[in-house]
Amino acid sequence: MKKFKTIFAILVTAILAISCSSDKEDKKSYATENPLAAYYTATGFSTVTNFINAGDYEFGLVFTPTVKGSIKAITLKLPATNPTVRVTIWDYTAKSVLRSESINIATADVEVKKEISELVLDKDKKYMITMNSNDWYKKNKADLSNVTYPIIAGNITFNEYRWVSGTAQIFPTNVSANYNAGDLSFDFQQTE
């Protein structure tokens, strides 16, 4: 009987340990994704022209997460150096600034990743990420034709490309469908 009680105690302990550890394992971990490469593949924007000191613009992409998640880093590559590129993440509907970051592009043609404090994004809500620069890569189709938005890139849907001239941090009002000036993007991680 003593042997039975010992085996029973071991089984109960094992079952409790397994049930406690499974509670911790229920929280799923998701991979971080950067949607820019998928965006360029889907659009066919493969022709690249470098613009350096070509006038100041606030420009970028409107996007909608298809899942709840967060931005953890901003990525940027330019054809020239610039120690203080302003990057803005906007609430599209309110046209308000959610986050503003300065990124140092110390070397031309080398992507920089800047880790930021987590910015939570709601599922199915429109946002926009823009930069203000006078240097950029213009990417378009060889025949200069328009793309049809929305463009799906993983858990991010790109709705349109917007721009406005000047150095002010103002919401871009112009829309273009035959090119994107970049390379500005972000690391997104689904949270639920």
PDB file of C-alpha atoms in Angstrom:
ATOM      1  CA  MET A   1       0.000   0.000   0.000  1.00  0.00           C
ATOM      2  CA  LYS A   2       2.892   2.359   0.789  1.00  0.00           C
ATOM      3  CA  LYS A   3       4.285   1.756  -2.691  1.00  0.00           C
ATOM      4  CA  PHE A   4       0.855   2.630  -4.189  1.00  0.00           C
ATOM      5  CA  LYS A   5       0.709   5.904  -2.193  1.00  0.00           C
ATOM      6  CA  THR A   6       4.195   6.847  -3.383  1.00  0.00           C
ATOM      7  CA  ILE A   7       3.304   6.171  -7.026  1.00  0.00           C
ATOM      8  CA  PHE A   8       0.032   8.086  -6.571  1.00  0.00           C
ATOM      9  CA  ALA A   9       1.917  11.069  -5.057  1.00  0.00           C
ATOM     10  CA  ILE A  10       4.387  11.060  -7.948  1.00  0.00           C
ATOM     11  CA  LEU A  11       1.546  10.974 -10.501  1.00  0.00           C
ATOM     12  CA  VAL A  12      -0.330  13.835  -8.810  1.00  0.00           C
ATOM     13  CA  THR A  13       2.857  15.925  -8.683  1.00  0.00           C
ATOM     14  CA  ALA A  14       3.556  15.227 -12.363  1.00  0.00           C
ATOM     15  CA  ILE A  15      -0.003  16.118 -13.409  1.00  0.00           C
ATOM     16  CA  LEU A  16       0.117  19.385 -11.441  1.00  0.00           C
ATOM     17  CA  ALA A  17       3.494  20.274 -12.942  1.00  0.00           C
ATOM     18  CA  ILE A  18       2.232  19.609 -16.460  1.00  0.00           C
ATOM     19  CA  SER A  19      -0.962  21.631 -15.979  1.00  0.00           C
ATOM     20  CA  CYS A  20       0.973  24.575 -14.522  1.00  0.00           C
ATOM     21  CA  SER A  21       3.499  24.579 -17.352  1.00  0.00           C
ATOM     22  CA  SER A  22       0.783  24.327 -20.005  1.00  0.00           C
ATOM     23  CA  ASP A  23      -0.751  27.569 -18.704  1.00  0.00           C
ATOM     24  CA  LYS A  24       2.511  29.319 -19.573  1.00  0.00           C
ATOM     25  CA  GLU A  25       2.672  27.627 -22.969  1.00  0.00           C
ATOM     26  CA  ASP A  26      -0.857  28.738 -23.948  1.00  0.00           C
ATOM     27  CA  LYS A  27       0.433  32.227 -24.804  1.00  0.00           C
ATOM     28  CA  LYS A  28       1.467  31.948 -28.441  1.00  0.00           C
ATOM     29  CA  SER A  29       4.571  33.683 -29.695  1.00  0.00           C
ATOM     30  CA  TYR A  30       4.494  35.210 -33.188  1.00  0.00           C
ATOM     31  CA  ALA A  31       7.354  35.935 -35.558  1.00  0.00           C
ATOM     32  CA  THR A  32       8.361  39.515 -36.296  1.00  0.00           C
ATOM     33  CA  GLU A  33       7.696  40.554 -39.893  1.00  0.00           C
ATOM     34  CA  ASN A  34       8.813  43.456 -42.045  1.00  0.00           C
ATOM     35  CA  PRO A  35       6.279  43.865 -44.890  1.00  0.00           C
ATOM     36  CA  LEU A  36       8.349  45.987 -47.303  1.00  0.00           C
ATOM     37  CA  ALA A  37       9.872  43.200 -49.439  1.00  0.00           C
ATOM     38  CA  ALA A  38       6.456  41.549 -49.886  1.00  0.00           C
ATOM     39  CA  TYR A  39       5.008  44.966 -50.830  1.00  0.00           C
ATOM     40  CA  TYR A  40       7.636  45.488 -53.544  1.00  0.00           C
ATOM     41  CA  THR A  41       7.132  41.954 -54.872  1.00  0.00           C
ATOM     42  CA  ALA A  42       3.350  42.395 -55.042  1.00  0.00           C
ATOM     43  CA  THR A  43       3.534  45.826 -56.713  1.00  0.00           C
ATOM     44  CA  GLY A  44       6.205  44.901 -59.237  1.00  0.00           C
ATOM     45  CA  PHE A  45       8.069  48.101 -58.339  1.00  0.00           C
ATOM     46  CA  SER A  46      11.472  46.846 -59.483  1.00  0.00           C
ATOM     47  CA  THR A  47      12.870  49.844 -61.374  1.00  0.00           C
ATOM     48  CA  VAL A  48      14.935  52.002 -59.005  1.00  0.00           C
ATOM     49  CA  THR A  49      16.065  55.607 -59.441  1.00  0.00           C
ATOM     50  CA  ASN A  50      18.107  57.417 -56.785  1.00  0.00           C
ATOM     51  CA  PHE A  51      17.041  60.939 -55.840  1.00  0.00           C
ATOM     52  CA  ILE A  52      19.607  62.942 -53.852  1.00  0.00           C
ATOM     53  CA  ASN A  53      18.986  66.537 -52.700  1.00  0.00           C
ATOM     54  CA  ALA A  54      15.827  66.477 -54.803  1.00  0.00           C
ATOM     55  CA  GLY A  55      13.549  68.659 -52.680  1.00  0.00           C
ATOM     56  CA  ASP A  56      11.983  68.048 -49.284  1.00  0.00           C
ATOM     57  CA  TYR A  57       8.895  65.875 -48.924  1.00  0.00           C
ATOM     58  CA  GLU A  58       6.823  64.145 -46.240  1.00  0.00           C
ATOM     59  CA  PHE A  59       5.949  60.777 -47.795  1.00  0.00           C
ATOM     60  CA  GLY A  60       5.082  57.191 -47.026  1.00  0.00           C
ATOM     61  CA  LEU A  61       2.588  54.351 -46.976  1.00  0.00           C
ATOM     62  CA  VAL A  62      -0.890  54.002 -45.503  1.00  0.00           C
ATOM     63  CA  PHE A  63      -1.382  50.580 -43.949  1.00  0.00           C
ATOM     64  CA  THR A  64      -3.828  48.465 -41.956  1.00  0.00           C
ATOM     65  CA  PRO A  65      -2.857  45.538 -39.722  1.00  0.00           C
ATOM     66  CA  THR A  66      -5.111  42.519 -40.272  1.00  0.00           C
ATOM     67  CA  VAL A  67      -4.309  41.356 -36.711  1.00  0.00           C
ATOM     68  CA  LYS A  68      -3.614  43.131 -33.428  1.00  0.00           C
ATOM     69  CA  GLY A  69       0.096  43.706 -32.976  1.00  0.00           C
ATOM     70  CA  SER A  70       2.837  46.219 -32.403  1.00  0.00           C
ATOM     71  CA  ILE A  71       5.681  48.013 -34.120  1.00  0.00           C
ATOM     72  CA  LYS A  72       8.994  47.334 -32.396  1.00  0.00           C
ATOM     73  CA  ALA A  73      11.452  48.900 -34.850  1.00  0.00           C
ATOM     74  CA  ILE A  74      11.647  51.215 -37.849  1.00  0.00           C
ATOM     75  CA  THR A  75      13.821  50.384 -40.847  1.00  0.00           C
ATOM     76  CA  LEU A  76      15.122  52.917 -43.353  1.00  0.00           C
ATOM     77  CA  LYS A  77      17.594  52.952 -46.233  1.00  0.00           C
ATOM     78  CA  LEU A  78      18.491  56.013 -48.315  1.00  0.00           C
ATOM     79  CA  PRO A  79      20.839  56.685 -51.257  1.00  0.00           C
ATOM     80  CA  ALA A  80      22.633  59.406 -49.229  1.00  0.00           C
ATOM     81  CA  THR A  81      23.639  60.087 -45.640  1.00  0.00           C
ATOM     82  CA  ASN A  82      21.388  62.072 -43.309  1.00  0.00           C
ATOM     83  CA  PRO A  83      21.912  62.252 -39.532  1.00  0.00           C
ATOM     84  CA  THR A  84      18.348  63.319 -38.677  1.00  0.00           C
ATOM     85  CA  VAL A  85      15.636  61.780 -40.824  1.00  0.00           C
ATOM     86  CA  ARG A  86      12.269  62.354 -39.158  1.00  0.00           C
ATOM     87  CA  VAL A  87       9.955  59.350 -39.295  1.00  0.00           C
ATOM     88  CA  THR A  88       6.318  59.729 -38.249  1.00  0.00           C
ATOM     89  CA  ILE A  89       3.656  57.146 -37.549  1.00  0.00           C
ATOM     90  CA  TRP A  90       0.171  58.613 -37.931  1.00  0.00           C
ATOM     91  CA  ASP A  91      -3.367  57.753 -36.928  1.00  0.00           C
ATOM     92  CA  TYR A  92      -4.822  57.924 -40.436  1.00  0.00           C
ATOM     93  CA  THR A  93      -8.402  58.807 -39.482  1.00  0.00           C
ATOM     94  CA  ALA A  94      -7.536  61.462 -36.892  1.00  0.00           C
ATOM     95  CA  LYS A  95      -4.577  62.678 -38.991  1.00  0.00           C
ATOM     96  CA  SER A  96      -2.643  62.889 -35.723  1.00  0.00           C
ATOM     97  CA  VAL A  97       0.936  61.947 -34.869  1.00  0.00           C
ATOM     98  CA  LEU A  98       1.223  58.757 -32.808  1.00  0.00           C
ATOM     99  CA  ARG A  99       5.010  58.593 -32.791  1.00  0.00           C
ATOM    100  CA  SER A 100       7.874  60.658 -34.149  1.00  0.00           C
ATOM    101  CA  GLU A 101      11.437  59.297 -34.317  1.00  0.00           C
ATOM    102  CA  SER A 102      14.730  60.616 -35.656  1.00  0.00           C
ATOM    103  CA  ILE A 103      16.939  58.144 -37.517  1.00  0.00           C
ATOM    104  CA  ASN A 104      20.616  58.592 -38.336  1.00  0.00           C
ATOM    105  CA  ILE A 105      21.520  57.328 -41.814  1.00  0.00           C
ATOM    106  CA  ALA A 106      25.301  57.331 -41.410  1.00  0.00           C
ATOM    107  CA  THR A 107      26.037  55.327 -44.573  1.00  0.00           C
ATOM    108  CA  ALA A 108      24.307  55.554 -47.951  1.00  0.00           C
ATOM    109  CA  ASP A 109      22.622  52.405 -49.278  1.00  0.00           C
ATOM    110  CA  VAL A 110      22.780  50.592 -45.924  1.00  0.00           C
ATOM    111  CA  GLU A 111      19.549  49.790 -44.097  1.00  0.00           C
ATOM    112  CA  VAL A 112      19.322  51.133 -40.555  1.00  0.00           C
ATOM    113  CA  LYS A 113      17.068  49.534 -37.982  1.00  0.00           C
ATOM    114  CA  LYS A 114      16.053  51.653 -34.992  1.00  0.00           C
ATOM    115  CA  GLU A 115      14.457  49.821 -32.084  1.00  0.00           C
ATOM    116  CA  ILE A 116      11.598  51.863 -30.611  1.00  0.00           C
ATOM    117  CA  SER A 117       9.391  51.518 -27.571  1.00  0.00           C
ATOM    118  CA  GLU A 118       6.487  49.278 -28.503  1.00  0.00           C
ATOM    119  CA  LEU A 119       3.675  50.993 -30.423  1.00  0.00           C
ATOM    120  CA  VAL A 120       0.468  48.937 -30.185  1.00  0.00           C
ATOM    121  CA  LEU A 121      -1.633  48.791 -33.367  1.00  0.00           C
ATOM    122  CA  ASP A 122      -5.288  47.793 -33.511  1.00  0.00           C
ATOM    123  CA  LYS A 123      -6.597  45.241 -35.991  1.00  0.00           C
ATOM    124  CA  ASP A 124      -8.336  46.782 -39.034  1.00  0.00           C
ATOM    125  CA  LYS A 125      -7.367  50.382 -38.107  1.00  0.00           C
ATOM    126  CA  LYS A 126      -5.621  52.601 -40.682  1.00  0.00           C
ATOM    127  CA  TYR A 127      -2.185  54.060 -39.951  1.00  0.00           C
ATOM    128  CA  MET A 128       0.481  55.757 -42.026  1.00  0.00           C
ATOM    129  CA  ILE A 129       4.275  55.767 -41.757  1.00  0.00           C
ATOM    130  CA  THR A 130       6.108  58.685 -43.381  1.00  0.00           C
ATOM    131  CA  MET A 131       9.564  60.195 -43.505  1.00  0.00           C
ATOM    132  CA  ASN A 132      10.698  63.703 -44.285  1.00  0.00           C
ATOM    133  CA  SER A 133      13.692  63.726 -46.589  1.00  0.00           C
ATOM    134  CA  ASN A 134      15.196  65.196 -49.729  1.00  0.00           C
ATOM    135  CA  ASP A 135      16.835  61.834 -50.568  1.00  0.00           C
ATOM    136  CA  TRP A 136      15.024  58.634 -51.520  1.00  0.00           C
ATOM    137  CA  TYR A 137      14.786  55.672 -53.863  1.00  0.00           C
ATOM    138  CA  LYS A 138      11.967  55.972 -56.363  1.00  0.00           C
ATOM    139  CA  LYS A 139      10.641  52.510 -57.195  1.00  0.00           C
ATOM    140  CA  ASN A 140       8.157  51.861 -59.979  1.00  0.00           C
ATOM    141  CA  LYS A 141       7.210  49.390 -62.682  1.00  0.00           C
ATOM    142  CA  ALA A 142       9.292  49.511 -65.867  1.00  0.00           C
ATOM    143  CA  ASP A 143       6.217  50.653 -67.824  1.00  0.00           C
ATOM    144  CA  LEU A 144       5.310  53.292 -65.150  1.00  0.00           C
ATOM    145  CA  SER A 145       1.801  51.846 -64.815  1.00  0.00           C
ATOM    146  CA  ASN A 146      -0.304  52.126 -61.674  1.00  0.00           C
ATOM    147  CA  VAL A 147      -0.728  49.385 -59.127  1.00  0.00           C
ATOM    148  CA  THR A 148      -4.097  48.512 -57.669  1.00  0.00           C
ATOM    149  CA  TYR A 149      -4.319  48.926 -53.926  1.00  0.00           C
ATOM    150  CA  PRO A 150      -4.793  47.332 -51.447  1.00  0.00           C
ATOM    151  CA  ILE A 151      -1.544  45.346 -51.456  1.00  0.00           C
ATOM    152  CA  ILE A 152      -1.403  42.458 -48.972  1.00  0.00           C
ATOM    153  CA  ALA A 153       1.988  41.824 -47.367  1.00  0.00           C
ATOM    154  CA  GLY A 154       1.667  39.240 -44.601  1.00  0.00           C
ATOM    155  CA  ASN A 155      -0.391  40.678 -41.734  1.00  0.00           C
ATOM    156  CA  ILE A 156      -0.169  44.197 -43.170  1.00  0.00           C
ATOM    157  CA  THR A 157      -2.391  45.575 -45.931  1.00  0.00           C
ATOM    158  CA  PHE A 158      -1.016  48.627 -47.729  1.00  0.00           C
ATOM    159  CA  ASN A 159      -3.830  50.984 -48.759  1.00  0.00           C
ATOM    160  CA  GLU A 160      -1.998  53.734 -50.675  1.00  0.00           C
ATOM    161  CA  TYR A 161       1.146  55.842 -51.033  1.00  0.00           C
ATOM    162  CA  ARG A 162       0.928  59.533 -49.997  1.00  0.00           C
ATOM    163  CA  TRP A 163       3.190  62.583 -50.185  1.00  0.00           C
ATOM    164  CA  VAL A 164       3.314  66.346 -49.693  1.00  0.00           C
ATOM    165  CA  SER A 165       6.163  68.799 -50.355  1.00  0.00           C
ATOM    166  CA  GLY A 166       8.005  70.696 -47.623  1.00  0.00           C
ATOM    167  CA  THR A 167       9.835  70.065 -44.363  1.00  0.00           C
ATOM    168  CA  ALA A 168       6.831  70.454 -42.047  1.00  0.00           C
ATOM    169  CA  GLN A 169       5.418  67.466 -40.199  1.00  0.00           C
ATOM    170  CA  ILE A 170       2.033  67.616 -41.904  1.00  0.00           C
ATOM    171  CA  PHE A 171      -0.310  64.867 -43.041  1.00  0.00           C
ATOM    172  CA  PRO A 172       0.391  64.085 -46.728  1.00  0.00           C
ATOM    173  CA  THR A 173      -2.523  64.950 -49.013  1.00  0.00           C
ATOM    174  CA  ASN A 174      -1.324  63.748 -52.434  1.00  0.00           C
ATOM    175  CA  VAL A 175      -1.828  60.133 -53.525  1.00  0.00           C
ATOM    176  CA  SER A 176       0.202  58.314 -56.204  1.00  0.00           C
ATOM    177  CA  ALA A 177      -0.253  54.753 -57.452  1.00  0.00           C
ATOM    178  CA  ASN A 178       2.576  54.408 -59.979  1.00  0.00           C
ATOM    179  CA  TYR A 179       5.579  54.551 -57.601  1.00  0.00           C
ATOM    180  CA  ASN A 180       6.778  54.446 -54.016  1.00  0.00           C
ATOM    181  CA  ALA A 181       9.565  56.583 -52.592  1.00  0.00           C
ATOM    182  CA  GLY A 182      11.337  54.661 -49.857  1.00  0.00           C
ATOM    183  CA  ASP A 183      12.798  52.472 -48.414  1.00  0.00           C
ATOM    184  CA  LEU A 184      10.910  53.095 -45.179  1.00  0.00           C
ATOM    185  CA  SER A 185       9.302  50.271 -43.240  1.00  0.00           C
ATOM    186  CA  PHE A 186       8.825  48.736 -39.789  1.00  0.00           C
ATOM    187  CA  ASP A 187       9.054  45.496 -37.861  1.00  0.00           C
ATOM    188  CA  PHE A 188       5.595  44.294 -36.884  1.00  0.00           C
ATOM    189  CA  GLN A 189       4.750  41.532 -34.444  1.00  0.00           C
ATOM    190  CA  GLN A 190       1.303  40.050 -34.004  1.00  0.00           C
ATOM    191  CA  THR A 191       0.205  39.928 -30.346  1.00  0.00           C
ATOM    192  CA  GLU A 192      -3.089  38.012 -30.554  1.00  0.00           C
TER     193      GLU A 192
END
